[in-house]
């Protein structure tokens, strides 16, 4: 592929499930993993005569998001019906916003791998209802419909076609995920489909201003897959164009198992959605007062926090951006640092041992078996010399397993570093005496054997001797 | 017992122990069932539940904890969902549909102690002006059984007119309460859009549909409406501010409500009416009562019908998408594929008129036609509303005929949809504007009733009711009853 | 007035019209749209469309669960149910 000959033009539509208690237009619960059709009430089922009533919290969440991306909040927005037939769409239309969305133009800045950052335009964000689920492989010849998800509030965030590579697309998706968890408007559980992404992909000759025919990849729900799906699709398009054919406008599904996109059969007949204002819902008018009250609730956003971490704690850009992505992790770091008084060491422990332990057991930060205070205690024991960094790792593991404070663990397992000069001297003498040959070798100038002695001494102290102290004393005593 | 008795008289009978609610319920059930073979005004009866409700009402009356309509029998148009009782909406599609909930209107009336004896016939999905579009057979006009009762609340109107029930609920989208009330010689009120909750009332055109009442008198209507109007959290288009006058269950005086109101007579409505004589006599009644009559103009009237059929069709076309044979309702035999399931279920489950409206609406919303039809119709709707708002700067009420003619013969218009649509010319404009309007009997032509229509500004139901009641205290057209064999 | 493609409309509306009914509906629609076309004569430049008769704000509900779901009741009138799922002929995505 001629990397430089072609430029990719990518826009993403990200659907964020809003973390409300009840559905967007009904009082049914929003819960996942429940028996089929046990979470869908008459309104969700589209039974005759029922009416939608908009959830106030969903509106507030949309406003909060809009404010966070510096967007204009439209004080007058309209809910429309998007009409199409599908068995998991009970009413035969989806309530969405078409011409007048609640959130207008905004932007989001992403950090690229090379350290640059890039601002991606956001065209709009609007509220809509989620559809149910169709299960095609459970009953032979039949499709089974579960409408539990129907009516889950969605915020659809539409980017400008500003993304120029699969990596940028993935970084943007990741940044959005981070933002919505900062705002606490989404639970961020990607495996449950709480964030899903459609990608509009086209290619054009580098330097051209014309947009190529685009295809749409539907419903990708991981950062990694969006990158792979776009890569595959771009290559497919280049191959088609370079062989002198035209790209067909179509809707595609990405199959992660074989890493391929394929046309979506159910979308073959391009739909005429017949959008029009939903007569069951009057225009949504928002007061400046409401918008301002929500503005006051805006939390510190990731880019500001990152900057603060660099300034306040002296972290590197890399560490800071890594830590702020997940607000819970960043909170954990800050809480630990407050007691440990050592930001760099704390950052290392949080990004190292803590993350490794959480990942091992697939736990969220909030489910950590070690609290920030406990981790800070551990770090304090390193800085005051009680624990060697090696034994500190052992202590961390024991603390994790037994959920006990660090001092108890040191006590139980005798992990305290031996720093007593006389005690160490006595051991060194003993080791020197039982290895006269090596002592002789050192005296003849063979510096290397020092390592041999350090090893022996540490062995003799079960690794508890302070290594620096051992080195210093050894050099004195061996002469 | 006189079946044509007004509700206040029934209340008195119940209070005085002249009869129990169970007795009058049984009386109306028997009469309605007997007359139904002739008139077909009911799709179903719910005898068991009715008797139970009546007994509960009797207990309340005995305890002294009864309200204004405790123990009063009524019928619901079969468009209102009733928990545990089939709600068909006049369609094969919903032949076996039993809603798991009550419409707000039904729930409030049940709570107030009313007794539901059955579900009234109607044009399928309320689409029609003659009740000839019901899957369950057409309803006959009690004044002449060869004629239609009007529609779409034709079952409710015929049942009240024939004394099968003292009062009934109805719905009005473009005249579906007022026109059948006029054809059957009874009173019918369509409240302001938003005055009554639409929850559980099967939708035809959501920005137009409004529940109301068909009754023997304005006083009866007022009494019933006072029990179910007002805001509802389940309908976000219901008006959030209650009508305190109405909900206080007002006592209506037969004396003049207020001095010197001005009544507007829209030129465009009178230009093309053969029924003028009766309406003119009604005008004199108001004039003699000291009202000022004033000719006014509603210039956009003529474009109301096309605008209405586009807007109502567009809304209906998507309101009726949920009837897909998946979760409830009619499903075709042995569907071969999903599209076969959809296409046959909907083709077999819907009647002709419903299909016409769905296709009209689909057309108006489809790509390339939206601006020319749907948007254009919305703009005309604005002009029509502005016409009314301007007129209401000068007058308090508008008086006009309810319908261009008296009840027509069955089959006379059923082959010609456009001629049928034109029957609604006098009721559609106020529907588009969302105004409250009422039809009141004002005379006869060849032994067929004629109705006049009063239209009031938004949320001025009080004016309609007080003046309508005053009119009925001076006239007795509403007391005429048909001879039934 | 352009010729109305009733077949296309019936596909959009998922109503499987056939034969005589199709041509009859075409006649009806043609007649209805001719009547509707009188709207063209009305000047509506600078007229704001009116989607709703009342110039009101949308009423919202607070975010609380108010519904208790009785699946059995909801599915009592469903044409085909299997293990609590609604069942339709196989769809290919």
XYZ file of C-alpha atoms in Angstrom, chain A:
479
model
C 0.000 0.000 0.000
C 1.230 3.455 -0.898
C 0.965 5.035 2.485
C 1.582 8.524 1.288
C -0.503 8.491 -1.799
C -3.755 8.139 0.107
C -5.181 10.154 2.943
C -7.822 8.707 5.243
C -10.808 10.760 6.261
C -12.533 9.341 9.306
C -15.438 10.554 11.386
C -16.825 8.745 14.418
C -20.315 8.554 15.849
C -20.032 7.385 19.417
C -23.094 6.185 21.305
C -22.746 6.602 25.032
C -25.237 4.882 27.322
C -26.067 7.384 30.030
C -25.877 6.098 33.581
C -29.413 6.944 34.702
C -31.551 4.946 37.118
C -34.493 4.706 34.753
C -34.953 4.742 31.015
C -34.955 7.823 28.846
C -38.712 7.841 28.214
C -40.113 5.493 30.854
C -39.839 4.594 34.521
C -38.452 1.113 33.803
C -35.104 0.216 35.377
C -31.832 0.280 33.420
C -30.171 -2.986 34.398
C -28.111 -5.436 32.410
C -27.849 -9.189 32.528
C -31.461 -9.666 33.598
C -33.841 -12.280 32.126
C -35.117 -11.346 28.650
C -37.874 -8.755 28.516
C -37.960 -8.393 32.285
C -36.778 -4.765 32.221
C -39.092 -3.448 29.513
C -42.351 -1.786 30.557
C -45.390 -0.971 28.412
C -43.739 2.218 27.125
C -40.549 0.384 26.143
C -42.597 -2.345 24.470
C -44.468 0.237 22.409
C -47.866 -1.070 23.486
C -50.859 0.858 22.129
C -51.690 4.136 23.841
C -48.503 4.598 25.851
C -46.530 7.837 25.751
C -42.883 8.803 26.241
C -41.932 11.176 29.063
C -38.354 12.446 28.965
C -35.968 11.720 31.836
C -34.669 14.972 33.307
C -31.361 13.418 34.347
C -30.549 12.375 30.771
C -31.024 15.987 29.719
C -28.706 17.213 32.471
C -26.068 14.681 31.507
C -26.194 15.809 27.880
C -25.789 19.414 28.986
C -22.857 18.496 31.239
C -21.158 16.761 28.324
C -21.790 19.706 26.038
C -20.260 22.097 28.560
C -17.228 19.831 28.964
C -16.438 19.980 25.233
C -17.007 23.732 25.119
C -20.086 23.309 22.985
C -23.053 25.527 22.548
C -26.033 24.154 24.472
C -29.123 24.639 22.342
C -31.838 26.142 24.516
C -34.408 24.917 22.046
C -34.134 21.374 20.786
C -36.544 18.940 19.168
C -37.114 15.207 19.409
C -37.812 13.512 16.111
C -38.966 10.112 15.005
C -36.604 8.088 12.861
C -38.822 5.583 11.115
C -37.770 2.075 10.152
C -39.012 -1.418 10.793
C -36.895 -3.835 12.787
C -38.072 -6.342 15.386
C -35.892 -4.927 18.158
C -37.326 -1.445 17.529
C -40.772 -1.854 19.107
C -42.489 1.326 17.962
C -41.230 1.127 14.395
C -39.391 4.368 15.040
C -36.554 5.508 17.227
C -36.968 8.745 19.139
C -33.870 10.772 18.359
C -32.885 14.343 17.584
C -32.304 15.285 13.997
C -32.337 18.913 12.955
C -32.159 20.520 16.406
C -29.871 18.529 18.754
C -29.367 19.497 22.394
C -25.585 19.955 22.033
C -24.072 21.992 19.189
C -20.510 22.372 17.917
C -17.639 21.624 20.302
C -14.244 20.006 20.285
C -11.998 17.493 21.992
C -8.187 17.469 22.105
C -6.450 14.128 21.755
C -2.843 13.211 22.562
C -0.969 11.372 19.855
C 1.755 8.783 20.391
C 4.455 11.127 19.117
C 3.616 13.535 21.913
C 1.692 15.977 19.721
C -1.876 16.840 20.404
C -4.654 17.480 17.930
C -8.063 19.088 18.278
C -10.948 17.123 16.827
C -14.129 18.965 16.005
C -17.414 17.658 17.376
C -20.310 18.410 15.094
C -23.054 17.780 17.601
C -24.336 15.504 20.326
C -27.939 14.467 20.712
C -30.164 12.366 22.936
C -31.899 9.250 21.694
C -33.220 5.904 22.868
C -31.392 2.614 22.498
C -33.011 -0.327 20.706
C -33.375 -3.869 22.013
C -31.282 -6.879 21.065
C -31.845 -9.478 18.367
C -30.404 -12.906 19.012
C -30.007 -14.849 15.799
C -28.366 -18.092 16.830
C -30.425 -19.317 19.771
C -33.361 -20.879 17.951
C -33.128 -22.571 14.548
C -34.672 -20.468 11.804
C -35.801 -17.877 14.303
C -34.617 -14.610 15.741
C -35.264 -13.993 19.420
C -35.959 -10.475 20.629
C -34.976 -9.128 24.039
C -36.187 -5.600 24.667
C -34.500 -5.001 28.031
C -32.078 -2.518 26.487
C -34.882 -0.677 24.710
C -35.133 2.886 25.934
C -31.732 3.045 27.587
C -30.691 6.673 27.201
C -27.994 7.297 24.618
C -25.954 10.368 23.888
C -24.762 10.172 20.303
C -21.606 12.200 19.802
C -20.767 12.950 16.187
C -17.230 14.050 15.300
C -16.196 16.098 12.324
C -14.316 14.063 9.694
C -11.069 15.267 11.291
C -9.442 11.944 12.087
C -6.645 10.868 9.752
C -5.559 7.442 10.970
C -6.905 4.410 12.821
C -4.681 5.397 15.754
C -6.203 8.862 15.893
C -9.660 7.331 15.779
C -8.827 5.040 18.644
C -7.232 7.859 20.646
C -10.352 9.976 20.137
C -12.643 7.140 21.217
C -10.435 6.581 24.273
C -10.468 10.265 25.136
C -14.251 10.366 24.933
C -14.428 7.325 27.198
C -12.193 9.079 29.698
C -14.261 12.254 29.520
C -17.616 10.569 30.096
C -16.261 8.742 33.100
C -14.916 12.030 34.489
C -18.371 13.451 34.049
C -19.877 10.325 35.659
C -22.477 10.141 32.918
C -21.548 6.643 31.728
C -20.422 3.543 33.589
C -17.767 2.990 30.927
C -18.276 -0.768 30.800
C -17.339 -1.358 27.174
C -18.003 -5.084 27.324
C -21.645 -4.333 28.135
C -21.813 -2.021 25.128
C -22.014 1.107 27.234
C -19.977 2.876 24.532
C -20.403 1.888 20.906
C -18.903 3.454 17.881
C -19.798 3.803 14.198
C -16.993 4.906 11.884
C -17.443 6.738 8.601
C -14.409 5.967 6.496
C -13.265 7.293 3.137
C -9.983 7.803 1.339
C -8.763 10.494 -1.004
C -5.522 11.276 -2.779
C -3.189 13.155 -0.488
C -3.517 16.870 -1.002
C -6.998 16.600 -2.462
C -9.866 18.490 -0.872
C -12.531 16.282 -2.288
C -14.116 13.691 -0.087
C -14.213 10.145 -1.396
C -17.250 7.871 -1.229
C -17.568 6.751 2.349
C -18.609 3.551 3.995
C -19.946 3.187 7.514
C -18.706 0.548 9.923
C -21.397 -0.115 12.522
C -21.316 -0.958 16.166
C -17.716 -1.466 17.275
C -17.298 -1.510 21.035
C -13.579 -1.591 21.751
C -10.651 0.782 21.250
C -8.576 -1.954 19.702
C -11.249 -3.171 17.308
C -12.050 0.296 16.033
C -8.412 0.670 15.092
C -8.300 -2.726 13.390
C -11.652 -2.294 11.653
C -10.623 1.058 10.169
C -7.242 -0.303 9.083
C -8.916 -3.177 7.345
C -11.493 -0.948 5.721
C -8.954 1.607 4.487
C -6.876 -1.127 2.909
C -9.958 -2.583 1.303
C -10.889 0.790 -0.158
C -7.367 1.428 -1.458
C -7.318 -1.958 -3.144
C -10.654 -1.247 -4.826
C -9.691 2.224 -6.015
C -6.250 1.169 -7.190
C -7.779 -1.601 -9.261
C -9.860 1.041 -10.985
C -13.178 0.335 -9.290
C -15.515 2.579 -7.353
C -16.286 2.399 -3.661
C -19.899 1.543 -2.984
C -21.677 3.460 -0.262
C -22.624 0.781 2.207
C -23.034 -0.119 5.824
C -20.552 -2.658 7.116
C -20.139 -4.870 10.125
C -16.698 -5.607 11.546
C -16.056 -9.243 12.410
C -13.272 -9.193 14.990
C -12.720 -12.940 14.815
C -11.580 -12.894 11.202
C -10.557 -9.203 11.189
C -12.762 -8.264 8.254
C -15.614 -5.921 7.418
C -18.650 -7.207 5.548
C -21.827 -5.585 4.241
C -24.779 -5.554 6.625
C -27.635 -7.377 4.928
C -30.403 -5.727 6.887
C -29.247 -2.306 5.679
C -29.054 -3.277 2.028
C -32.081 -1.264 1.049
C -31.111 2.245 1.939
C -33.775 3.537 4.234
C -35.876 6.609 3.904
C -36.137 7.368 7.607
C -38.883 9.979 7.223
C -37.651 12.042 10.184
C -40.233 14.417 11.602
C -40.835 16.063 14.997
C -42.306 13.560 17.460
C -45.794 14.910 18.194
C -45.718 13.184 21.589
C -42.899 15.442 22.781
C -43.031 19.214 22.842
C -39.883 21.246 22.119
C -37.304 20.986 24.905
C -36.605 24.487 26.120
C -33.710 24.988 28.528
C -33.216 27.992 30.763
C -29.837 29.723 31.106
C -30.292 29.207 34.830
C -30.339 25.451 34.468
C -27.337 25.489 32.158
C -25.386 27.681 34.587
C -26.236 25.499 37.546
C -24.870 22.511 35.648
C -21.782 24.480 34.643
C -21.015 24.876 38.334
C -20.992 21.132 38.726
C -18.360 20.533 36.041
C -15.536 18.481 37.546
C -11.856 19.087 36.785
C -11.442 17.725 33.262
C -8.633 15.343 32.291
C -6.474 17.830 30.367
C -6.477 20.283 33.253
C -5.754 17.541 35.697
C -2.879 16.294 33.560
C -1.366 19.757 33.510
C -1.782 20.046 37.258
C -0.143 16.655 37.833
C 2.880 17.832 35.847
C 3.113 21.159 37.661
C 2.146 20.127 41.160
C 3.723 16.681 41.405
C 6.531 17.020 38.878
C 5.331 13.996 36.904
C 6.379 13.395 33.324
C 3.809 14.068 30.577
C 3.660 10.345 29.966
C 2.970 9.442 33.593
C 0.501 12.270 34.017
C -1.526 11.444 30.901
C -1.479 7.773 31.829
C -2.739 8.446 35.328
C -5.498 10.903 34.432
C -7.204 8.786 31.789
C -9.219 6.906 34.380
C -10.578 9.375 36.931
C -10.747 6.725 39.630
C -7.099 5.870 39.139
C -6.151 9.533 39.216
C -8.148 9.948 42.436
C -6.362 6.921 43.898
C -3.001 8.409 42.988
C -3.825 11.757 44.540
C -5.197 10.227 47.712
C -2.078 8.082 48.095
C 0.295 10.948 47.410
C -1.385 13.060 50.035
C -0.166 10.654 52.740
C 2.976 9.300 51.088
C 4.439 12.722 50.288
C 6.314 11.164 47.399
C 4.499 11.668 44.113
C 7.042 10.023 41.834
C 7.344 6.892 43.914
C 3.551 6.782 44.300
C 3.106 7.115 40.536
C 5.479 4.199 39.998
C 3.618 2.020 42.478
C 0.170 2.919 41.153
C 1.129 2.400 37.519
C 3.169 -0.699 38.349
C 2.158 -3.044 41.144
C -1.361 -1.705 41.705
C -2.447 -1.850 38.053
C -0.823 -5.271 37.632
C -2.732 -6.607 40.641
C -6.033 -5.079 39.506
C -5.619 -6.431 35.977
C -4.726 -9.871 37.248
C -8.092 -10.113 38.975
C -9.997 -7.929 36.507
C -10.967 -5.499 39.225
C -11.916 -1.865 38.919
C -9.881 0.705 40.817
C -12.740 1.075 43.266
C -12.495 -2.635 44.031
C -8.815 -2.508 44.966
C -7.920 -4.657 47.960
C -5.441 -2.000 49.096
C -6.683 1.463 49.904
C -4.761 4.627 49.033
C -3.957 5.107 52.735
C -2.560 1.588 52.983
C -0.463 2.040 49.852
C 0.822 5.326 51.271
C 1.875 3.514 54.460
C 3.797 1.036 52.350
C 5.559 3.827 50.478
C 6.420 5.548 53.742
C 8.084 2.333 54.927
C 10.261 2.425 51.820
C 11.260 6.043 52.225
C 12.052 5.611 55.924
C 14.258 2.638 55.101
C 12.163 -0.006 56.872
C 11.552 -1.881 53.631
C 13.947 -2.474 50.802
C 12.307 -1.951 47.421
C 12.535 -5.660 46.837
C 10.868 -6.590 50.100
C 8.335 -3.832 49.530
C 7.061 -5.826 46.561
C 6.726 -8.878 48.746
C 4.933 -6.780 51.332
C 2.537 -5.435 48.688
C 1.650 -8.934 47.581
C 1.011 -10.061 51.136
C -1.038 -6.949 51.869
C -3.117 -7.648 48.744
C -3.669 -11.282 49.649
C -4.341 -10.858 53.337
C -5.805 -7.361 53.301
C -3.731 -6.313 56.296
C -1.833 -3.061 56.887
C 1.837 -2.929 55.966
C 3.180 -2.868 59.529
C 1.348 -6.067 60.390
C 2.744 -7.717 57.273
C 6.336 -6.607 58.089
C 5.898 -7.953 61.582
C 4.359 -11.286 60.556
C 6.849 -12.018 57.805
C 9.827 -10.279 59.370
C 10.429 -8.163 56.348
C 12.112 -5.316 58.180
C 15.358 -4.256 56.643
C 18.410 -4.864 58.837
C 20.181 -1.531 59.144
C 22.076 -2.087 62.348
C 25.845 -1.601 61.633
C 27.074 -4.085 64.250
C 24.644 -6.755 63.211
C 25.628 -6.406 59.554
C 29.340 -6.227 60.418
C 29.108 -9.511 62.339
C 27.493 -11.241 59.351
C 30.072 -9.815 56.923
C 32.916 -11.035 59.096
C 31.408 -14.470 59.237
C 31.012 -14.619 55.450
C 34.580 -13.353 54.870
C 35.998 -15.908 57.245
C 34.302 -18.835 55.593
C 35.441 -17.739 52.095
C 39.183 -16.996 52.398
C 39.856 -17.868 48.751
C 37.585 -15.162 47.438
C 38.988 -12.653 49.929
C 42.428 -13.392 48.503
C 41.174 -12.904 44.951
C 39.742 -9.465 45.868
C 42.946 -8.380 47.446
C 44.716 -9.278 44.195
C 42.452 -6.752 42.442
C 39.535 -8.868 41.352
C 36.711 -6.342 42.078
C 34.069 -8.696 40.675
C 34.031 -10.948 43.719
C 32.347 -8.147 45.671
C 29.148 -9.194 43.983
C 29.687 -12.731 45.201
C 30.000 -11.496 48.808
C 26.945 -9.250 48.594
C 24.930 -12.207 47.377
C 26.197 -14.393 50.232
C 25.482 -11.699 52.817
C 21.967 -11.050 51.556
C 21.357 -14.780 51.587
C 22.533 -14.981 55.147
C 20.115 -12.156 56.161
C 17.201 -13.519 54.147
C 17.473 -10.413 51.982
C 16.694 -8.113 54.835
C 20.037 -6.298 55.036
C 20.083 -2.792 53.664
C 22.035 -3.356 50.387
C 23.705 0.080 50.425
C 24.918 -0.436 53.942
C 26.208 -3.897 53.048
C 28.230 -2.444 50.178
C 29.817 0.268 52.257
C 30.685 -1.965 55.206
C 31.932 -4.778 52.997
C 34.439 -2.472 51.257
C 35.781 -1.433 54.670
C 35.971 -4.856 56.241
C 37.418 -6.757 53.287
C 40.633 -4.672 53.209
